[in-house]
């Protein structure tokens, strides 16, 4: 012990401690004049003891920090210790060094403050490390709070202690409410027990966790989330943390359901289309010379109408657009056709029925009727009547030919008659009439407005 050493030995021992420490230990007068300067001070500030002894300590302090020395001297004069604080001092080469400084009063035998002892520790590397850690923390926060997923961290036992900002923004909760198992409060009551059971299994076994379930938002509505968590293990393989994310898959689930419904609709419509084609094949006269041509044209008409329906996503189809599509195969003869009427939207079923009828009449007109000669004309007119609701209003459309060869009624009712009369009558609950006056074929259809 120092107390057992001779006075000279104790002084030497204390001097050795001062010289061997890594901290700068500087003695100064109450005026700030440096009285002692150890080896660590020389390493930290670059000045030798001979250079600094007798100089004022203010020479080490940057101009914008001189008031620090004023406060230090004032505190020491009151006999009080200056607690450790971090600041900047200037080296001999003009560079700055980050230091942590503690200043204590030095008293004489009578207890009077006669000097000050300053300890300065170089914390440049510590500050650099802290800065890097703060930068790393900031980058993590920026990433975690701005990813599209909700994110969280739990300890090895599954106690969740951290959530990203996205979680609180979505759920409208606070950290205090969500700690531990508080997250159960935002789970759908019909799913929470299943979720708890599955995630507890992962907590117990260390297996990766994945599940899909709804979470309640701040607006009270539930959205579906695909949730995953992976264990973070130490070198011994022990699970220390769990990192989890919740990805909003509501739109994806809705899209999948729409695709499934669409596939079912495509399957249904494909079967219907095959039935129509089979009917066309059965009812077309296979012994006629133009069987293949007529059959091919009818299939082409159906295909054109399907293209139109697909382009409209199987929703309402403008009547005029359907008519123009079905008359395109007439080429130059299309100019002999006049279309007139208001805007009317057709349902997919109505578009199919009317398209087949229009195509059949156009084919007949091109071969035998008004469109078989340049002077012939076809006028297609449609109207909507009635002033009440759509249930009381009526839709009417007519096809009238003029200027063509003389017309005679057919000898019998073939497939063409079925297409232009029976099919639309059945599908649209319509009154359909086909007349064959000498001046030109005429066809009319009338049905409730809501039918098309």
Short mmCIF file of C-alpha atoms in Angstrom, two decimals, residues 139-372:
data_model
loop_
_atom_site.label_atom_id
_atom_site.label_comp_id
_atom_site.label_asym_id
_atom_site.label_seq_id
_atom_site.Cartn_x
_atom_site.Cartn_y
_atom_site.Cartn_z
CA UNK A 139 -29.78 2.60 -42.09
CA UNK A 140 -31.55 -0.30 -40.39
CA UNK A 141 -34.35 1.98 -39.24
CA UNK A 142 -34.70 3.52 -42.69
CA UNK A 143 -34.86 0.09 -44.28
CA UNK A 144 -37.12 -1.47 -41.65
CA UNK A 145 -39.56 1.43 -41.50
CA UNK A 146 -39.86 1.87 -45.27
CA UNK A 147 -40.15 -1.70 -46.56
CA UNK A 148 -43.62 -2.63 -47.73
CA UNK A 149 -43.92 -5.42 -45.14
CA UNK A 150 -44.81 -5.21 -41.51
CA UNK A 151 -41.75 -6.41 -39.59
CA UNK A 152 -40.98 -7.48 -36.02
CA UNK A 153 -38.33 -9.09 -33.81
CA UNK A 154 -38.92 -11.52 -30.93
CA UNK A 155 -36.54 -13.01 -28.38
CA UNK A 156 -35.69 -16.71 -28.36
CA UNK A 157 -38.90 -17.54 -26.48
CA UNK A 158 -41.14 -15.69 -28.94
CA UNK A 159 -41.67 -12.53 -26.89
CA UNK A 160 -41.97 -9.77 -29.50
CA UNK A 161 -40.19 -6.61 -28.35
CA UNK A 162 -39.73 -4.62 -31.58
CA UNK A 163 -41.95 -3.66 -34.52
CA UNK A 164 -41.21 -1.43 -37.48
CA UNK A 165 -43.09 1.78 -38.13
CA UNK A 166 -45.16 0.14 -40.87
CA UNK A 167 -46.73 -2.18 -38.29
CA UNK A 168 -47.92 0.69 -36.10
CA UNK A 169 -49.08 2.73 -39.11
CA UNK A 170 -51.22 -0.17 -40.33
CA UNK A 171 -52.61 -1.41 -37.02
CA UNK A 172 -52.94 1.97 -35.29
CA UNK A 173 -51.50 0.47 -32.11
CA UNK A 174 -48.65 1.45 -29.77
CA UNK A 175 -45.50 -0.39 -28.74
CA UNK A 176 -46.83 -0.88 -25.24
CA UNK A 177 -50.01 -2.51 -26.57
CA UNK A 178 -48.14 -4.89 -28.86
CA UNK A 179 -45.28 -6.15 -26.67
CA UNK A 180 -45.08 -9.87 -26.03
CA UNK A 181 -48.33 -11.51 -27.14
CA UNK A 182 -50.19 -8.22 -27.56
CA UNK A 183 -50.29 -8.82 -31.32
CA UNK A 184 -53.19 -11.25 -30.80
CA UNK A 185 -55.45 -8.23 -30.37
CA UNK A 186 -55.25 -7.37 -34.09
CA UNK A 187 -55.85 -10.94 -35.30
CA UNK A 188 -59.20 -12.10 -36.57
CA UNK A 189 -60.97 -14.05 -33.80
CA UNK A 190 -61.73 -16.91 -36.20
CA UNK A 191 -58.03 -17.39 -36.98
CA UNK A 192 -56.08 -16.35 -33.88
CA UNK A 193 -56.15 -19.74 -32.10
CA UNK A 194 -54.81 -21.51 -35.17
CA UNK A 195 -52.10 -18.89 -35.63
CA UNK A 196 -51.02 -19.11 -31.98
CA UNK A 197 -50.83 -22.90 -32.15
CA UNK A 198 -48.68 -22.89 -35.28
CA UNK A 199 -46.32 -20.13 -34.21
CA UNK A 200 -45.87 -21.68 -30.74
CA UNK A 201 -44.80 -24.87 -32.48
CA UNK A 202 -42.03 -22.90 -34.22
CA UNK A 203 -41.01 -21.21 -30.95
CA UNK A 204 -40.71 -24.66 -29.36
CA UNK A 205 -38.93 -26.44 -32.22
CA UNK A 206 -36.90 -23.66 -33.84
CA UNK A 207 -38.47 -24.40 -37.23
CA UNK A 208 -39.12 -21.63 -39.74
CA UNK A 209 -42.67 -20.30 -39.49
CA UNK A 210 -45.08 -19.44 -42.31
CA UNK A 211 -48.81 -18.78 -42.23
CA UNK A 212 -51.50 -16.70 -43.94
CA UNK A 213 -54.19 -14.89 -41.97
CA UNK A 214 -56.09 -11.57 -41.73
CA UNK A 215 -54.90 -8.65 -39.60
CA UNK A 216 -57.09 -5.75 -38.53
CA UNK A 217 -56.06 -2.31 -39.72
CA UNK A 218 -56.48 1.01 -37.97
CA UNK A 219 -59.68 1.53 -39.98
CA UNK A 220 -61.20 -1.63 -38.51
CA UNK A 221 -61.02 -3.58 -41.77
CA UNK A 222 -59.11 -6.84 -42.15
CA UNK A 223 -56.54 -7.55 -44.82
CA UNK A 224 -54.78 -10.84 -45.57
CA UNK A 225 -51.07 -11.22 -44.86
CA UNK A 226 -48.53 -13.89 -45.76
CA UNK A 227 -46.39 -14.08 -42.62
CA UNK A 228 -42.96 -15.62 -42.14
CA UNK A 229 -40.37 -15.77 -39.35
CA UNK A 230 -36.86 -17.21 -39.27
CA UNK A 231 -34.72 -17.99 -36.19
CA UNK A 232 -31.45 -16.13 -35.59
CA UNK A 233 -28.99 -18.51 -33.91
CA UNK A 234 -25.73 -17.97 -32.04
CA UNK A 235 -22.51 -19.88 -32.69
CA UNK A 236 -23.77 -22.77 -30.56
CA UNK A 237 -26.94 -23.02 -32.64
CA UNK A 238 -29.20 -21.68 -29.89
CA UNK A 239 -32.09 -19.50 -31.10
CA UNK A 240 -31.53 -16.02 -29.73
CA UNK A 241 -33.95 -14.00 -31.85
CA UNK A 242 -36.76 -14.38 -34.37
CA UNK A 243 -37.13 -12.01 -37.31
CA UNK A 244 -40.61 -11.90 -38.84
CA UNK A 245 -42.44 -10.14 -41.66
CA UNK A 246 -46.08 -9.83 -42.72
CA UNK A 247 -46.70 -9.22 -46.43
CA UNK A 248 -50.08 -7.89 -47.58
CA UNK A 249 -51.47 -10.40 -50.10
CA UNK A 250 -55.08 -9.21 -50.16
CA UNK A 251 -54.96 -8.10 -53.81
CA UNK A 252 -53.10 -11.28 -54.75
CA UNK A 253 -55.75 -13.44 -53.12
CA UNK A 254 -58.50 -11.45 -54.82
CA UNK A 255 -56.72 -11.81 -58.17
CA UNK A 256 -56.37 -15.55 -57.66
CA UNK A 257 -60.07 -15.83 -56.91
CA UNK A 258 -60.90 -13.77 -60.00
CA UNK A 259 -58.65 -15.98 -62.11
CA UNK A 260 -60.35 -19.08 -60.72
CA UNK A 261 -63.78 -17.64 -61.54
CA UNK A 262 -62.55 -16.62 -64.98
CA UNK A 263 -61.25 -20.12 -65.65
CA UNK A 264 -64.60 -21.53 -64.63
CA UNK A 265 -66.31 -19.03 -66.94
CA UNK A 266 -63.95 -19.90 -69.81
CA UNK A 267 -64.65 -23.59 -69.24
CA UNK A 268 -68.38 -22.94 -69.25
CA UNK A 269 -68.27 -20.78 -72.36
CA UNK A 270 -65.97 -23.20 -74.16
CA UNK A 271 -68.48 -25.99 -73.61
CA UNK A 272 -71.26 -23.73 -74.85
CA UNK A 273 -69.23 -22.77 -77.89
CA UNK A 274 -68.53 -26.40 -78.72
CA UNK A 275 -72.24 -27.10 -78.43
CA UNK A 276 -72.98 -24.27 -80.88
CA UNK A 277 -70.38 -25.56 -83.32
CA UNK A 278 -71.78 -29.10 -83.08
CA UNK A 279 -75.25 -27.70 -83.75
CA UNK A 280 -73.95 -25.79 -86.76
CA UNK A 281 -72.33 -28.92 -88.11
CA UNK A 282 -75.39 -31.09 -87.57
CA UNK A 283 -77.84 -28.63 -89.09
CA UNK A 284 -75.80 -27.52 -92.10
CA UNK A 285 -76.60 -29.47 -95.22
CA UNK A 286 -73.55 -31.65 -95.72
CA UNK A 287 -74.75 -32.60 -99.22
CA UNK A 288 -74.80 -29.04 -100.51
CA UNK A 289 -71.94 -27.84 -102.65
CA UNK A 290 -71.18 -24.85 -100.42
CA UNK A 291 -71.32 -26.78 -97.12
CA UNK A 292 -67.70 -26.18 -96.16
CA UNK A 293 -67.83 -22.53 -97.18
CA UNK A 294 -71.00 -21.80 -95.19
CA UNK A 295 -69.79 -23.78 -92.21
CA UNK A 296 -66.45 -21.97 -92.25
CA UNK A 297 -68.17 -18.59 -92.49
CA UNK A 298 -70.40 -19.35 -89.54
CA UNK A 299 -67.42 -20.41 -87.44
CA UNK A 300 -65.61 -17.20 -88.47
CA UNK A 301 -68.61 -15.13 -87.42
CA UNK A 302 -68.63 -16.79 -84.00
CA UNK A 303 -64.87 -16.22 -83.68
CA UNK A 304 -65.21 -12.52 -84.57
CA UNK A 305 -67.87 -12.10 -81.94
CA UNK A 306 -65.69 -13.89 -79.38
CA UNK A 307 -62.82 -11.52 -80.13
CA UNK A 308 -65.14 -8.59 -79.54
CA UNK A 309 -66.38 -10.03 -76.24
CA UNK A 310 -62.83 -10.73 -75.06
CA UNK A 311 -61.74 -7.19 -75.93
CA UNK A 312 -64.63 -5.98 -73.78
CA UNK A 313 -63.68 -8.38 -70.93
CA UNK A 314 -66.98 -10.21 -71.39
CA UNK A 315 -68.90 -7.14 -70.31
CA UNK A 316 -71.40 -4.98 -72.18
CA UNK A 317 -70.82 -4.65 -75.94
CA UNK A 318 -72.03 -1.63 -77.97
CA UNK A 319 -74.61 -2.77 -80.55
CA UNK A 320 -73.13 -0.67 -83.36
CA UNK A 321 -69.66 -2.13 -82.73
CA UNK A 322 -71.07 -5.66 -82.88
CA UNK A 323 -72.86 -4.93 -86.17
CA UNK A 324 -69.76 -3.38 -87.76
CA UNK A 325 -67.68 -6.37 -86.67
CA UNK A 326 -70.11 -8.87 -88.20
CA UNK A 327 -70.37 -6.92 -91.49
CA UNK A 328 -66.62 -6.64 -92.06
CA UNK A 329 -66.52 -9.80 -94.16
CA UNK A 330 -68.71 -8.04 -96.79
CA UNK A 331 -65.64 -6.02 -97.87
CA UNK A 332 -66.77 -3.39 -100.45
CA UNK A 333 -70.40 -4.40 -100.06
CA UNK A 334 -70.30 -3.10 -96.50
CA UNK A 335 -70.67 0.40 -97.96
CA UNK A 336 -74.17 -0.62 -99.16
CA UNK A 337 -75.29 -1.07 -95.53
CA UNK A 338 -76.79 1.77 -93.48
CA UNK A 339 -76.82 1.64 -89.66
CA UNK A 340 -78.97 3.95 -87.54
CA UNK A 341 -80.02 3.98 -83.91
CA UNK A 342 -79.20 5.17 -80.38
CA UNK A 343 -76.44 3.85 -78.12
CA UNK A 344 -77.42 0.40 -76.86
CA UNK A 345 -75.24 -1.94 -74.81
CA UNK A 346 -75.60 -5.70 -75.34
CA UNK A 347 -74.97 -8.43 -72.79
CA UNK A 348 -72.57 -11.19 -73.93
CA UNK A 349 -75.48 -13.62 -74.45
CA UNK A 350 -77.46 -11.08 -76.49
CA UNK A 351 -74.39 -10.19 -78.53
CA UNK A 352 -73.87 -13.86 -79.42
CA UNK A 353 -77.50 -14.38 -80.48
CA UNK A 354 -77.78 -11.19 -82.56
CA UNK A 355 -74.33 -11.63 -84.08
CA UNK A 356 -75.22 -15.05 -85.49
CA UNK A 357 -78.50 -13.71 -86.89
CA UNK A 358 -76.84 -10.65 -88.48
CA UNK A 359 -74.10 -12.76 -90.02
CA UNK A 360 -76.62 -15.21 -91.46
CA UNK A 361 -78.71 -12.43 -92.99
CA UNK A 362 -75.61 -10.68 -94.36
CA UNK A 363 -74.39 -13.91 -95.97
CA UNK A 364 -77.77 -14.50 -97.61
CA UNK A 365 -77.95 -10.88 -98.79
CA UNK A 366 -74.48 -11.14 -100.33
CA UNK A 367 -75.30 -14.36 -102.19
CA UNK A 368 -78.93 -13.95 -103.15
CA UNK A 369 -80.30 -10.66 -101.86
CA UNK A 370 -79.73 -6.92 -102.00
CA UNK A 371 -75.95 -7.09 -101.57
CA UNK A 372 -75.51 -9.41 -104.54
#
